[in-house]
PDB file of C-alpha atoms in Angstrom:
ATOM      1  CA  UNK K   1     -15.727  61.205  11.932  1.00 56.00           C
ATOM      2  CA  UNK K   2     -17.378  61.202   8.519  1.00 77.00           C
ATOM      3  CA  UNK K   3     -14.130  59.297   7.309  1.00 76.00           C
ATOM      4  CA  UNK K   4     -14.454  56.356   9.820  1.00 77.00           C
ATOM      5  CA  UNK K   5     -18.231  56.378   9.174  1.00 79.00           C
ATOM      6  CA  UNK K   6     -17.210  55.938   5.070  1.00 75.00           C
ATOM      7  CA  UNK K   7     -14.570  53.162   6.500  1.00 73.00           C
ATOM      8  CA  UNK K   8     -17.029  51.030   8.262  1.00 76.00           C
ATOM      9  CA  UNK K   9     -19.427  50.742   5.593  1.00 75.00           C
ATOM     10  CA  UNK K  10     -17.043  50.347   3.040  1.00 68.00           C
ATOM     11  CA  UNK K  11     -15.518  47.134   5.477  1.00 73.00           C
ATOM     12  CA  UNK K  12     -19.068  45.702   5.594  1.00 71.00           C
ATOM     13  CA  UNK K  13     -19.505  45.895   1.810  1.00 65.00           C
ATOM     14  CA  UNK K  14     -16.523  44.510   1.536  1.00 61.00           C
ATOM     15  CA  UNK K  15     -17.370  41.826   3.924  1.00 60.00           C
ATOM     16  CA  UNK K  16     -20.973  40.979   2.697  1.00 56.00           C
ATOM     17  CA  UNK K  17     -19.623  40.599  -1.035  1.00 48.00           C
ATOM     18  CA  UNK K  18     -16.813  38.169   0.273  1.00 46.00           C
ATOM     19  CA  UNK K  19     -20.195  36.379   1.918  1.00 46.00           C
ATOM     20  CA  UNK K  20     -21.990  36.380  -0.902  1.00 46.00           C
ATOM     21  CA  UNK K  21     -19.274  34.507  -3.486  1.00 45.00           C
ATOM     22  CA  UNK K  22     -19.832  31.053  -4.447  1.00 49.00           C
ATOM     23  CA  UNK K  23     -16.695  29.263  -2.609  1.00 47.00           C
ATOM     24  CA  UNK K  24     -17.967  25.584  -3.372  1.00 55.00           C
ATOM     25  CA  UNK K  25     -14.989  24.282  -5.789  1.00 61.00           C
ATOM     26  CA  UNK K  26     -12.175  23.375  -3.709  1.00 79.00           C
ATOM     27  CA  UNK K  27      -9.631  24.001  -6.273  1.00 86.00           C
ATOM     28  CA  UNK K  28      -7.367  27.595  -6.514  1.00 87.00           C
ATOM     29  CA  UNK K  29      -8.946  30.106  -9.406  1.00 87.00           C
ATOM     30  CA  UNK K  30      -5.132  29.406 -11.323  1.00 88.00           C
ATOM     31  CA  UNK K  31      -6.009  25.483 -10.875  1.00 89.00           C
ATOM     32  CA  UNK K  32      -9.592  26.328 -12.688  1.00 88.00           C
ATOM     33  CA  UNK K  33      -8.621  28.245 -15.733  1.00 88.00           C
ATOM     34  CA  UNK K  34      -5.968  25.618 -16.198  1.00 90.00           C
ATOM     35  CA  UNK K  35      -8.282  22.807 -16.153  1.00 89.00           C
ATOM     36  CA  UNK K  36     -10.884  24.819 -18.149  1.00 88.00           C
ATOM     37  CA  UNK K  37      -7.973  25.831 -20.837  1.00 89.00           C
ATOM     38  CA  UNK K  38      -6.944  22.344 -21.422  1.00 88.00           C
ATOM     39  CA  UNK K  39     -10.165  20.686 -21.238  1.00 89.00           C
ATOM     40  CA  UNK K  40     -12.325  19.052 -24.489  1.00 89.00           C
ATOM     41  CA  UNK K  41     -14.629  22.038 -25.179  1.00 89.00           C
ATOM     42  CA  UNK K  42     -17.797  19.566 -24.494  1.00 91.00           C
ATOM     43  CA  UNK K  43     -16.303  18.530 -21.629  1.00 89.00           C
ATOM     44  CA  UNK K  44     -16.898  21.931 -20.115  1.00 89.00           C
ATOM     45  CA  UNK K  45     -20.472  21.178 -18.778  1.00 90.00           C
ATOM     46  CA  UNK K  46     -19.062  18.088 -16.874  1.00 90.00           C
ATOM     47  CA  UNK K  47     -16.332  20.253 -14.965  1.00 91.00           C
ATOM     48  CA  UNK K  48     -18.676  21.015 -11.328  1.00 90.00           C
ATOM     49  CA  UNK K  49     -19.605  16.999 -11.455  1.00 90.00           C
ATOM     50  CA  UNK K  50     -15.715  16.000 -11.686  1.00 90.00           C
ATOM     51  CA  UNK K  51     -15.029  18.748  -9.291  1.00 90.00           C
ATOM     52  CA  UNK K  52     -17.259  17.398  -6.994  1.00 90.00           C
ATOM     53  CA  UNK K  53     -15.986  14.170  -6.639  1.00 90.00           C
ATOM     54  CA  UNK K  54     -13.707  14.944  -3.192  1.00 90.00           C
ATOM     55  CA  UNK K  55     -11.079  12.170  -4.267  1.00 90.00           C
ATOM     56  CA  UNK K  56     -10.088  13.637  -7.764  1.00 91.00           C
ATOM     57  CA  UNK K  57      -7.605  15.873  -7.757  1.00 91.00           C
ATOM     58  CA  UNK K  58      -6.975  18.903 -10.159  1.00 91.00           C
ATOM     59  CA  UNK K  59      -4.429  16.945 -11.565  1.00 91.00           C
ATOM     60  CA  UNK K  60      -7.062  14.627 -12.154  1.00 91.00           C
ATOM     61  CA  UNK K  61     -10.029  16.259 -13.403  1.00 91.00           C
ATOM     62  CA  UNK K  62      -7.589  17.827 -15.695  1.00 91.00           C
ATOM     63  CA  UNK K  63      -6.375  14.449 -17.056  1.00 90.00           C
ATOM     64  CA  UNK K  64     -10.512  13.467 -17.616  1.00 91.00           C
ATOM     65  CA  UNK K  65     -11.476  16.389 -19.314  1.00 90.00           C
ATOM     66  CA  UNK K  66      -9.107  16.499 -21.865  1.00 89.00           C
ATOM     67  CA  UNK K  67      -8.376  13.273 -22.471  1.00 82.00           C
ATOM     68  CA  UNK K  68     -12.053  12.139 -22.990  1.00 80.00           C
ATOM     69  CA  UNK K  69     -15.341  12.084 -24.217  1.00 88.00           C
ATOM     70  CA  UNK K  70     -17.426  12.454 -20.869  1.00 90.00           C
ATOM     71  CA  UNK K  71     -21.198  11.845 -20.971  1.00 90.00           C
ATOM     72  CA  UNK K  72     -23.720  11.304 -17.468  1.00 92.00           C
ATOM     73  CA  UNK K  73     -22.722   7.426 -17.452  1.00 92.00           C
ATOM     74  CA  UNK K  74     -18.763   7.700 -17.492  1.00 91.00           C
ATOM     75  CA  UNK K  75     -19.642  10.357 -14.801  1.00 92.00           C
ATOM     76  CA  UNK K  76     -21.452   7.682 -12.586  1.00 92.00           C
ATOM     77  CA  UNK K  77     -18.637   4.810 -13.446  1.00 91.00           C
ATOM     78  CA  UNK K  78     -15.846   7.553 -12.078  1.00 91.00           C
ATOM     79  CA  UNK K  79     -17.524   8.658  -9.002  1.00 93.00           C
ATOM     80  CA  UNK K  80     -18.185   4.357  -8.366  1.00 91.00           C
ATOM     81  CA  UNK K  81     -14.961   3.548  -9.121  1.00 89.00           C
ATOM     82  CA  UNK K  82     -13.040   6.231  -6.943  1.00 89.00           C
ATOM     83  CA  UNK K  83     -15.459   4.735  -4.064  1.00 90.00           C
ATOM     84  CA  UNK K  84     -13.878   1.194  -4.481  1.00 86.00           C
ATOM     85  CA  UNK K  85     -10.559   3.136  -4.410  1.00 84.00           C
ATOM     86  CA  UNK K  86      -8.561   2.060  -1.055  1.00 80.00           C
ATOM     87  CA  UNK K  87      -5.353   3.263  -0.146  1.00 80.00           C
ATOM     88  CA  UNK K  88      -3.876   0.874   1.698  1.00 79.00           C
ATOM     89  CA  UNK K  89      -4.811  -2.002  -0.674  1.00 76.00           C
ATOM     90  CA  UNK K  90      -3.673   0.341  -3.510  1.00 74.00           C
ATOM     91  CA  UNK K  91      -0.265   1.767  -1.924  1.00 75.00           C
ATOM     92  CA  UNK K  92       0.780  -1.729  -0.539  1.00 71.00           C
ATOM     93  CA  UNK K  93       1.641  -2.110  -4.566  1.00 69.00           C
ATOM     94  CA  UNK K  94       3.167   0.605  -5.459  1.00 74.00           C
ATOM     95  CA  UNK K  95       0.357   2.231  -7.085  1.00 78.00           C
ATOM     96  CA  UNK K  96      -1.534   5.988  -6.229  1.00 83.00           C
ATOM     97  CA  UNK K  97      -4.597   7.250  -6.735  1.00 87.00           C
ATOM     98  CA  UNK K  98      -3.518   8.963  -9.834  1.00 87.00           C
ATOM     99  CA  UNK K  99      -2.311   5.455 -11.319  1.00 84.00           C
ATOM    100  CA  UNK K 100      -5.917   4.572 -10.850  1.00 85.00           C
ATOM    101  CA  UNK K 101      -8.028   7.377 -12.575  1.00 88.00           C
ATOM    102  CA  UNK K 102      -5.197   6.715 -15.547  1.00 87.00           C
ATOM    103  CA  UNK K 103      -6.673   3.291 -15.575  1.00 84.00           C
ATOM    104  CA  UNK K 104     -10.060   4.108 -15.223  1.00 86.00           C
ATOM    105  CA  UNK K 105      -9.206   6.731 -18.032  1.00 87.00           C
ATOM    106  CA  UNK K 106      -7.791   4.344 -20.321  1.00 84.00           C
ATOM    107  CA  UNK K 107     -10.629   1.622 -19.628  1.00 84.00           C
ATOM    108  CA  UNK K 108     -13.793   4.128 -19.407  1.00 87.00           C
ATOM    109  CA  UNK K 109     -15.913   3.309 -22.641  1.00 87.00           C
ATOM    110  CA  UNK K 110     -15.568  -0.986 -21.475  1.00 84.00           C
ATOM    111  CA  UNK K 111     -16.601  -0.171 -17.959  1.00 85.00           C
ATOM    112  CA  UNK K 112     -19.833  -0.988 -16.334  1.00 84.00           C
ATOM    113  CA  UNK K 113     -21.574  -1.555 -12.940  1.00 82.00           C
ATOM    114  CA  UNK K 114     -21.179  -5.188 -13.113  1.00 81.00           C
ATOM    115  CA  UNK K 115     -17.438  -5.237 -14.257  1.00 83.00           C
ATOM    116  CA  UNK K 116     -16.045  -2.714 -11.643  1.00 84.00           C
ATOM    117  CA  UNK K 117     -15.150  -5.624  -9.268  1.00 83.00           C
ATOM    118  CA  UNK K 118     -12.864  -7.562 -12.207  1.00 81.00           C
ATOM    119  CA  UNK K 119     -11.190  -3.838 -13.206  1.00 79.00           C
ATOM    120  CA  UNK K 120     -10.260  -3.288  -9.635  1.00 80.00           C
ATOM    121  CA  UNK K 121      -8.816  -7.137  -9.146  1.00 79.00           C
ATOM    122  CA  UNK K 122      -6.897  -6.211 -12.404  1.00 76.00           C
ATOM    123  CA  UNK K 123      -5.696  -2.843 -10.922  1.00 76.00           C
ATOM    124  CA  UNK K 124      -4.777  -4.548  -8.021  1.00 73.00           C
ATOM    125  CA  UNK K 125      -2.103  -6.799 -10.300  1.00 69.00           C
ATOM    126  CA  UNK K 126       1.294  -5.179  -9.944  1.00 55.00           C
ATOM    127  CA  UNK K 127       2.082  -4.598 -13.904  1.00 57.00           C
ATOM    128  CA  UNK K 128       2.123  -2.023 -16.023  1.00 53.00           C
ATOM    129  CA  UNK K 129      -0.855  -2.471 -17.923  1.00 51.00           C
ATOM    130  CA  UNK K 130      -3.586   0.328 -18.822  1.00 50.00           C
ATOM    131  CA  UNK K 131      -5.628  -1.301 -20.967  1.00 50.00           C
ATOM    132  CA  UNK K 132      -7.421  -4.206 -19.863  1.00 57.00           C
ATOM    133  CA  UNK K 133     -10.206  -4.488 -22.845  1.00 59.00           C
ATOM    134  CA  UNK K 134     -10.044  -8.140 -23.588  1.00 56.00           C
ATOM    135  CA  UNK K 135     -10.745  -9.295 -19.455  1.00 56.00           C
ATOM    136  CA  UNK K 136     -13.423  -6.322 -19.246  1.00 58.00           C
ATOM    137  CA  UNK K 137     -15.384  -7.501 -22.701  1.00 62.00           C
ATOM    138  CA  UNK K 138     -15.709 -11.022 -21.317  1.00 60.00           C
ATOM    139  CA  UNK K 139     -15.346 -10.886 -16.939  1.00 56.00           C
ATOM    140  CA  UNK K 140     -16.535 -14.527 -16.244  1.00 56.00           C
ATOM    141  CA  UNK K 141     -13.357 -16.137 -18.788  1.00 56.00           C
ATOM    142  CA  UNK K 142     -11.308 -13.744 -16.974  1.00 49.00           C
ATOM    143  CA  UNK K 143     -12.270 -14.800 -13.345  1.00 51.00           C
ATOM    144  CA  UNK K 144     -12.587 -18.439 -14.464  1.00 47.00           C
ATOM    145  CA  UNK K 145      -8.868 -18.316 -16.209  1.00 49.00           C
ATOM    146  CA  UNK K 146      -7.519 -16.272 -13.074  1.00 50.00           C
ATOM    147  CA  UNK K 147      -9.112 -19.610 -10.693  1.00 49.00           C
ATOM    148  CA  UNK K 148      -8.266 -22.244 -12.784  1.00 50.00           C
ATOM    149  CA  UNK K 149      -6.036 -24.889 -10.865  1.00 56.00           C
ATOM    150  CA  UNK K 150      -5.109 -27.500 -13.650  1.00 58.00           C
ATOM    151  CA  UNK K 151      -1.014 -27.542 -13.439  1.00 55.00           C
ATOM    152  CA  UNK K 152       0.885 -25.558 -16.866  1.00 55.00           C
ATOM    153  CA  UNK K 153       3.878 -26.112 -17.997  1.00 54.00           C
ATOM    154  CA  UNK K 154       6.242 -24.045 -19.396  1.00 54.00           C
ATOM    155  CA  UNK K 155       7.786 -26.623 -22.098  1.00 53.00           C
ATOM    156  CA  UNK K 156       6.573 -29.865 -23.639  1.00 57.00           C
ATOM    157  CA  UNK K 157       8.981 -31.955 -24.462  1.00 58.00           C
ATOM    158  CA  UNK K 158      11.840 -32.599 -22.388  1.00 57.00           C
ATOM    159  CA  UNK K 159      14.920 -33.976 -23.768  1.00 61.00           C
ATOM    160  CA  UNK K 160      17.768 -35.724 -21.672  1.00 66.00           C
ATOM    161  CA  UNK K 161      21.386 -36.411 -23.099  1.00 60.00           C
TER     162      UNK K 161
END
């Protein structure tokens, strides 16, 4: 008896530790020391705001925190650009989500509030660009050369035999 008494208390220890951990981060323990081993060492601090964000993957956060400088604002322009982030616009082309945040990686320190639109038309463009600095440093000669309807030709003279 004593021994099943020492069992059952031992079971709801056991059970109201297992209660008691903090089981918010979605990603494995392994997938966390990984991402934490490879990461920028003052990236660190951003790790729970990346984590957060429910489209990034571990793959993903990975990728940001060691591949860049975060700060609060490049925080903000991720989470608003993985919102614009469809998948059936984006997988019509060819292109996942990963593609994306590689774009968004390589474009972070020229992206804004008010250019987010442009970068996802650009996205959108099936090419194998990742850096689209000179449309994102001036947006309104990039949407004005992307509508403009005068004809172009390839060649200017033509010559007949």
């Amino acid at each position: 008896m004593n021994l099943m008494n020492f069992v059952k208390m031992l079971q709801g220890l056991v059970f109201s530790t297992e209660a008691g951990i903090n089981t918010k981060f979605r990603f494995s323990q392994s997938e966390i020391n990984e991402i934490l081993a490879n990461a920028n060492k003052e990236n660190i601090k951003y790790f729970e705001s990346l984590a957060n964000i429910k489209e990034l993957s571990a793959f993903d956060v990975s990728y940001l925190m060691s591949g860049e400088k975060l700060d609060e604002r490049k925080i903000e322009i991720i989470k608003a650009a993985c919102k614009m982030f469809d998948e059936k616009e984006f997988s019509a082309l060819g292109q996942t989500f990963s593609d994306f945040v590689f774009r968004v990686s390589a474009n972070i320190n020229l992206l804004n509030e008010s250019n987010l639109e442009i970068f996802k038309e650009l996205v959108q463009c099936k090419n194998e660009l990742y850096d689209f600095s000179k449309a994102l440093k001036n947006p309104l000669k990039a949407k004005h050369a992307r509508s403009r309807k005068t004809p172009a030709y390839a060649f200017e003279n033509v010559f007949v035999n």
